[in-house]
Amino acid sequence: MAIKQKNSIFIRVFLIFGSLVLAITLFFAFMVVPMQKNAFKQIMFTQAETVSRSIVQASSDAIISKDFGFIVEHNVEVLKNNTSIHYILISPKIGDKIWINQENWHLIENLNTDIAQLENNNINYKIMPIDNYEQVYHFVYPIQFSGISWGWLHIGFSTIQYDKYINDMYFQIIYIIGISLILILFVGYLFARWISQPVSIISHLATQVAGGDLTVRSTIVRGDEIGVLSDSFNQMVDSLMQSKKHLENYNQELENKVLKRTQELADLNKDLDNKIKDEVAQRQKQEALLIHQSRLAAMGEMIGAIAHQWRQPLNALGLVQQNLQFKYQMDKLDDDFMNQSMDKSARLIQKMSSTIDDFRNFFKPNKHIESFNIHNIIQSTADLLEAQLKNNNIKLQIICNENLIIKGFQGEFSQVILNLLNNAKDALIENNSRQPTIIIDAVKNNDTVTITIKDNAGGIPDGIIDKIYDPYFTTKEEGKGTGIGLYMSKIIVENNMSGTLRAFNDAEGANFVIELINNQD
Amino acid sequence: MKIPHRILLNLILVSCSMLSIPTSADELKKDIRLNMGYYFNSISERANRTDIEISLNFWAKELFDAEAKKHNFVISSSKAILFDRIEDMQIAFQQGELDLIVAPPLLISRYFKRSELGDGFVGMLEGKKPEALLLIARTDKNIDGIKELRGKRMELVEDDELAEIFIDTLFLKEFKKGYKNIDVTIERQKKSNRIILDVFFDKTDAGIIYSSSYTLMAELNPDIKNKIKPLAELPIKGRNFSFFRRDYPLIKELTSVAMGFPNSVRGKQILEVFRTPEIINCKVEELAKFDNYYNEYLRLKNKTKK
């Protein structure tokens, strides 16, 4: 992995070291500046106090005796010998003040407010502009003799020296920072290199090792952790080299084994393909058989149903014949009776014929998707079993909106309904249920259409409820059930109509729920 | 404002005396000596003893050495001697120990023979204005003449005989008596400037001062002219005159060097010490004016005694 320049140890150590030294330097500079300023002010204060005390001492006799001539003469001389003093102001408590500067002197009656405020019992000073001087260190020294306040001595010092101190200080600080920066760059470079160089060397060697070159060795010899790291690195590379040799041997053995196993697997795979093909073919055969059986079962049931449907009209037709025969024997067969009997016979025959049409339509191949009315399909399917249901006193209740339409395989859907109705009918008959009832409830939801076939035959036994969709599983007597009805129904609903078919028991019996996608806009 | 000093002239002359002027292009005057005598009381107001000694023995020597080379002089020795008593200075001059003397003109006229003196130099005020003695008084004391000085307070410069003679002459003329015999309170100050300040601050009512001091103090505080007015004046050209020994060989040459003193940096430094901006030459004959004034003073005094 390539190391980004900014992430290298050298750069980091260099930056950390440099930042630390620079921060310390700046911190001390920051701390020193105010201290130095105070020190300079203290120097100014001390100088001012010394000059003031000197003037007062030299002029003490003159002050007491009010020898202002001496005071002026002395202070003019002081000013000539001290160019850093802009002016001297002798301010007695009573009388005119004497203002002396480098060019002249004069008397003034009142002081300006800024200066007058500084006159109290303490030594005061203030840096401020006075007259033509932009900035003056104005020092006020109270003149007292034997505890008696005589007045004040004001001295205006030039701040040039103070400013020079400050400027020199800033220059020195900048100089120190500049030197520090140079030292930081130089020492920091050496320090960072001292820290990072062995690590970089070992890192470079490690990269070579990682690239597969196990001939490299570290030549760093030091008595510290880096030295230990160097030795350890060399030992590690030695170990790696040995391991590599072992690995190569193992690898060779493994490759041989893999080749052998690969050949075996290839052979096995070839057999497996054949077996799968055989299984698939067998499965297809079984499914074909199953479908065939399903058709046969359906046809058997159709025939049974037709038989049931025809039984009543056949009986009625027999009765018509018997009545005709009886009338004829009684010689009471007239045209009207004959016509009535023929009409009745014709209606019965017509009904039987329509029954055949119904069954034929039911089993008519219909393998294309179309929109159909669920209510009509349920009703027509129920009609097929009408006779059997009546014979067993089974009440069928259909709850369905007559306009409920979906798209799908209409014939297959009819077959599912027929299977479920047949199962419910057989269960009701088998369990000899009281007031046997089948309820078909079709409900349209937002996205789905749910059709529930519910009976009150007591339900599916818990032990078999998980097996009812298995092919060839049936609880019916031999010859009455094939065990493929529910299997085919589930296949039709879930594979061909993208729906679900599930069953559960309630307190009365079994509930089979068909849930289809509401695909009809 | 600069105050002329003959002392400065003397210093310059001394310095110049250390230079030797060749009589021809190829001949250098060697072993030239310049011993200067100063009457210290007359110059102490302008500069302190240390400054004078330094300026004469170091700065002036350095300057004269440099100037000497320009003029082909070779200075063998130079010396400045400060005298507290004029009589000591007179004796040293008579014994040939001094080549130049610097003193107030009245003292020179009284203590030195004309026949022994050569021409010399005198320090002048700025613009070569002459010095003068002034009798001043406060304007608020109703002093308009000498006669109003009776009963007043006066201050004179210490050890200044000319000032003493000046005020005494004025009193003799007015009162026919010397000032010591009139009801006047006399105090003495070392400096003329101080007398002006004392008058200004009403410590005294009148005083004898030099015009250069009055001009200087008025420049420092113009209000002085409002509070102090001159009552009488005695023109004296300069407070101190400098004269060479008559037989000194390099009078003209050293005078030439001294006249150029204000033109060099070191020369200006020396003049600054003595607070005189200009130097001009002076003749021995100019002492006659002081002789006459002194004689007139003696006449008035003797007249009073009679």
Tab-separated table of N, CA and C in Angstrom, chain B residues 239-303:
chain	number	residue	atom	x	y	z
B	239	ARG	N	31.897	91.008	26.624
B	239	ARG	CA	32.119	90.892	28.062
B	239	ARG	C	33.565	90.576	28.373
B	240	ASN	N	34.227	89.848	27.469
B	240	ASN	CA	35.635	89.513	27.662
B	240	ASN	C	36.392	89.809	26.376
B	241	PHE	N	37.561	90.410	26.536
B	241	PHE	CA	38.416	90.689	25.392
B	241	PHE	C	39.634	89.773	25.461
B	242	SER	N	40.155	89.453	24.275
B	242	SER	CA	41.344	88.596	24.215
B	242	SER	C	42.451	89.365	23.483
B	243	PHE	N	43.590	89.436	24.087
B	243	PHE	CA	44.737	90.112	23.459
B	243	PHE	C	45.980	89.239	23.536
B	244	PHE	N	46.725	89.230	22.436
B	244	PHE	CA	48.001	88.515	22.403
B	244	PHE	C	49.098	89.358	23.031
B	245	ARG	N	50.099	88.659	23.410
B	245	ARG	CA	51.315	89.364	23.795
B	245	ARG	C	51.831	90.085	22.538
B	246	ARG	N	52.218	91.293	22.700
B	246	ARG	CA	52.552	92.127	21.531
B	246	ARG	C	53.604	91.481	20.630
B	247	ASP	N	54.601	90.796	21.234
B	247	ASP	CA	55.670	90.211	20.418
B	247	ASP	C	55.360	88.784	19.964
B	248	TYR	N	54.125	88.353	20.126
B	248	TYR	CA	53.789	86.978	19.709
B	248	TYR	C	53.855	86.898	18.188
B	249	PRO	N	54.536	85.927	17.647
B	249	PRO	CA	54.837	85.942	16.197
B	249	PRO	C	53.664	85.594	15.277
B	250	LEU	N	52.638	84.967	15.812
B	250	LEU	CA	51.605	84.458	14.898
B	250	LEU	C	50.250	85.095	15.160
B	251	ILE	N	50.268	86.360	15.466
B	251	ILE	CA	49.001	87.015	15.799
B	251	ILE	C	48.041	86.971	14.608
B	252	LYS	N	48.500	87.329	13.466
B	252	LYS	CA	47.616	87.385	12.298
B	252	LYS	C	47.170	85.982	11.873
B	253	GLU	N	48.101	85.045	11.922
B	253	GLU	CA	47.768	83.694	11.478
B	253	GLU	C	46.726	83.045	12.382
B	254	LEU	N	46.968	83.198	13.690
B	254	LEU	CA	46.005	82.578	14.622
B	254	LEU	C	44.668	83.302	14.571
B	255	THR	N	44.734	84.577	14.325
B	255	THR	CA	43.480	85.314	14.180
B	255	THR	C	42.689	84.782	12.996
B	256	SER	N	43.402	84.512	11.930
B	256	SER	CA	42.744	83.977	10.736
B	256	SER	C	42.083	82.633	11.032
B	257	VAL	N	42.823	81.790	11.736
B	257	VAL	CA	42.246	80.483	12.080
B	257	VAL	C	41.039	80.661	12.977
B	258	ALA	N	41.162	81.553	13.978
B	258	ALA	CA	40.066	81.744	14.922
B	258	ALA	C	38.831	82.315	14.249
B	259	MET	N	39.029	83.172	13.274
B	259	MET	CA	37.879	83.750	12.577
B	259	MET	C	37.095	82.679	11.823
B	260	GLY	N	37.835	81.600	11.442
B	260	GLY	CA	37.115	80.511	10.733
B	260	GLY	C	36.561	79.463	11.665
B	261	PHE	N	36.644	79.719	12.923
B	261	PHE	CA	36.169	78.739	13.908
B	261	PHE	C	34.713	78.325	13.693
B	262	PRO	N	33.825	79.278	13.421
B	262	PRO	CA	32.411	78.889	13.251
B	262	PRO	C	32.173	78.033	12.018
B	263	ASN	N	33.171	77.846	11.196
B	263	ASN	CA	32.965	77.102	9.953
B	263	ASN	C	33.286	75.616	10.064
B	264	SER	N	33.797	75.183	11.214
B	264	SER	CA	34.097	73.751	11.383
B	264	SER	C	33.206	73.169	12.472
B	265	VAL	N	32.992	71.859	12.352
B	265	VAL	CA	32.099	71.192	13.313
B	265	VAL	C	32.657	71.295	14.722
B	266	ARG	N	33.925	70.976	14.858
B	266	ARG	CA	34.527	71.015	16.181
B	266	ARG	C	34.548	72.439	16.708
B	267	GLY	N	34.787	73.388	15.804
B	267	GLY	CA	34.797	74.798	16.208
B	267	GLY	C	33.445	75.235	16.727
B	268	LYS	N	32.418	74.787	16.043
B	268	LYS	CA	31.071	75.136	16.503
B	268	LYS	C	30.774	74.531	17.871
B	269	GLN	N	31.310	73.306	18.088
B	269	GLN	CA	31.106	72.681	19.401
B	269	GLN	C	31.752	73.524	20.500
B	270	ILE	N	32.921	74.014	20.222
B	270	ILE	CA	33.613	74.838	21.222
B	270	ILE	C	32.850	76.139	21.454
B	271	LEU	N	32.430	76.768	20.372
B	271	LEU	CA	31.669	78.010	20.506
B	271	LEU	C	30.372	77.769	21.265
B	272	GLU	N	29.806	76.565	21.072
B	272	GLU	CA	28.555	76.231	21.753
B	272	GLU	C	28.779	76.153	23.264
B	273	VAL	N	29.936	75.595	23.645
B	273	VAL	CA	30.242	75.524	25.075
B	273	VAL	C	30.277	76.922	25.676
B	274	PHE	N	30.854	77.837	24.938
B	274	PHE	CA	30.989	79.214	25.459
B	274	PHE	C	29.830	80.104	25.040
B	275	ARG	N	28.903	79.512	24.302
B	275	ARG	CA	27.655	80.194	23.946
B	275	ARG	C	27.904	81.534	23.253
B	276	THR	N	28.804	81.496	22.308
B	276	THR	CA	29.029	82.700	21.506
B	276	THR	C	29.065	82.291	20.041
B	277	PRO	N	28.302	82.946	19.229
B	277	PRO	CA	28.220	82.499	17.840
B	277	PRO	C	29.228	83.173	16.908
B	278	GLU	N	29.713	84.334	17.301
B	278	GLU	CA	30.543	85.088	16.355
B	278	GLU	C	31.858	85.502	17.025
B	279	ILE	N	32.856	85.665	16.193
B	279	ILE	CA	34.151	86.154	16.671
B	279	ILE	C	34.649	87.235	15.701
B	280	ILE	N	35.088	88.340	16.284
B	280	ILE	CA	35.690	89.397	15.439
B	280	ILE	C	37.012	89.825	16.091
B	281	ASN	N	37.802	90.487	15.340
B	281	ASN	CA	39.074	90.930	15.932
B	281	ASN	C	38.879	92.285	16.631
B	282	CYS	N	39.820	92.596	17.473
B	282	CYS	CA	39.739	93.885	18.170
B	282	CYS	C	41.151	94.467	18.342
B	283	LYS	N	41.166	95.771	18.375
B	283	LYS	CA	42.447	96.452	18.489
B	283	LYS	C	42.719	96.824	19.953
B	284	VAL	N	43.939	96.948	20.240
B	284	VAL	CA	44.331	97.360	21.603
B	284	VAL	C	43.778	98.747	21.909
B	285	GLU	N	43.677	99.537	20.863
B	285	GLU	CA	43.206	100.911	21.057
B	285	GLU	C	41.767	100.967	21.573
B	286	GLU	N	41.038	99.886	21.369
B	286	GLU	CA	39.647	99.893	21.812
B	286	GLU	C	39.556	99.935	23.337
B	287	LEU	N	40.636	99.661	24.014
B	287	LEU	CA	40.627	99.706	25.477
B	287	LEU	C	40.544	101.152	25.988
B	288	ALA	N	40.845	102.081	25.108
B	288	ALA	CA	40.824	103.493	25.517
B	288	ALA	C	39.452	103.912	25.993
B	289	LYS	N	38.433	103.364	25.380
B	289	LYS	CA	37.062	103.690	25.762
B	289	LYS	C	36.823	103.330	27.227
B	290	PHE	N	37.366	102.198	27.635
B	290	PHE	CA	37.175	101.752	29.020
B	290	PHE	C	38.066	102.551	29.967
B	291	ASP	N	39.226	102.945	29.434
B	291	ASP	CA	40.074	103.823	30.242
B	291	ASP	C	39.335	105.114	30.557
B	292	ASN	N	38.759	105.667	29.538
B	292	ASN	CA	38.032	106.925	29.709
B	292	ASN	C	36.852	106.764	30.675
B	293	TYR	N	36.132	105.669	30.464
B	293	TYR	CA	34.964	105.469	31.325
B	293	TYR	C	35.400	105.320	32.783
B	294	TYR	N	36.480	104.608	32.997
B	294	TYR	CA	36.980	104.393	34.356
B	294	TYR	C	37.490	105.709	34.947
B	295	ASN	N	38.170	106.475	34.117
B	295	ASN	CA	38.671	107.771	34.588
B	295	ASN	C	37.529	108.698	34.968
B	296	GLU	N	36.477	108.674	34.153
B	296	GLU	CA	35.307	109.496	34.445
B	296	GLU	C	34.681	109.056	35.770
B	297	TYR	N	34.667	107.750	35.971
B	297	TYR	CA	34.125	107.216	37.213
B	297	TYR	C	34.955	107.683	38.404
B	298	LEU	N	36.270	107.642	38.255
B	298	LEU	CA	37.152	108.082	39.337
B	298	LEU	C	36.961	109.568	39.605
B	299	ARG	N	36.760	110.311	38.525
B	299	ARG	CA	36.559	111.746	38.667
B	299	ARG	C	35.297	112.046	39.479
B	300	LEU	N	34.220	111.320	39.125
B	300	LEU	CA	32.961	111.530	39.852
B	300	LEU	C	33.099	111.109	41.314
B	301	LYS	N	33.821	110.061	41.479
B	301	LYS	CA	33.988	109.560	42.830
B	301	LYS	C	34.818	110.523	43.687
B	302	ASN	N	35.889	110.980	43.077
B	302	ASN	CA	36.740	111.928	43.795
B	302	ASN	C	35.998	113.222	44.086
B	303	LYS	N	35.184	113.578	43.137
B	303	LYS	CA	34.395	114.795	43.291
B	303	LYS	C	33.457	114.670	44.494
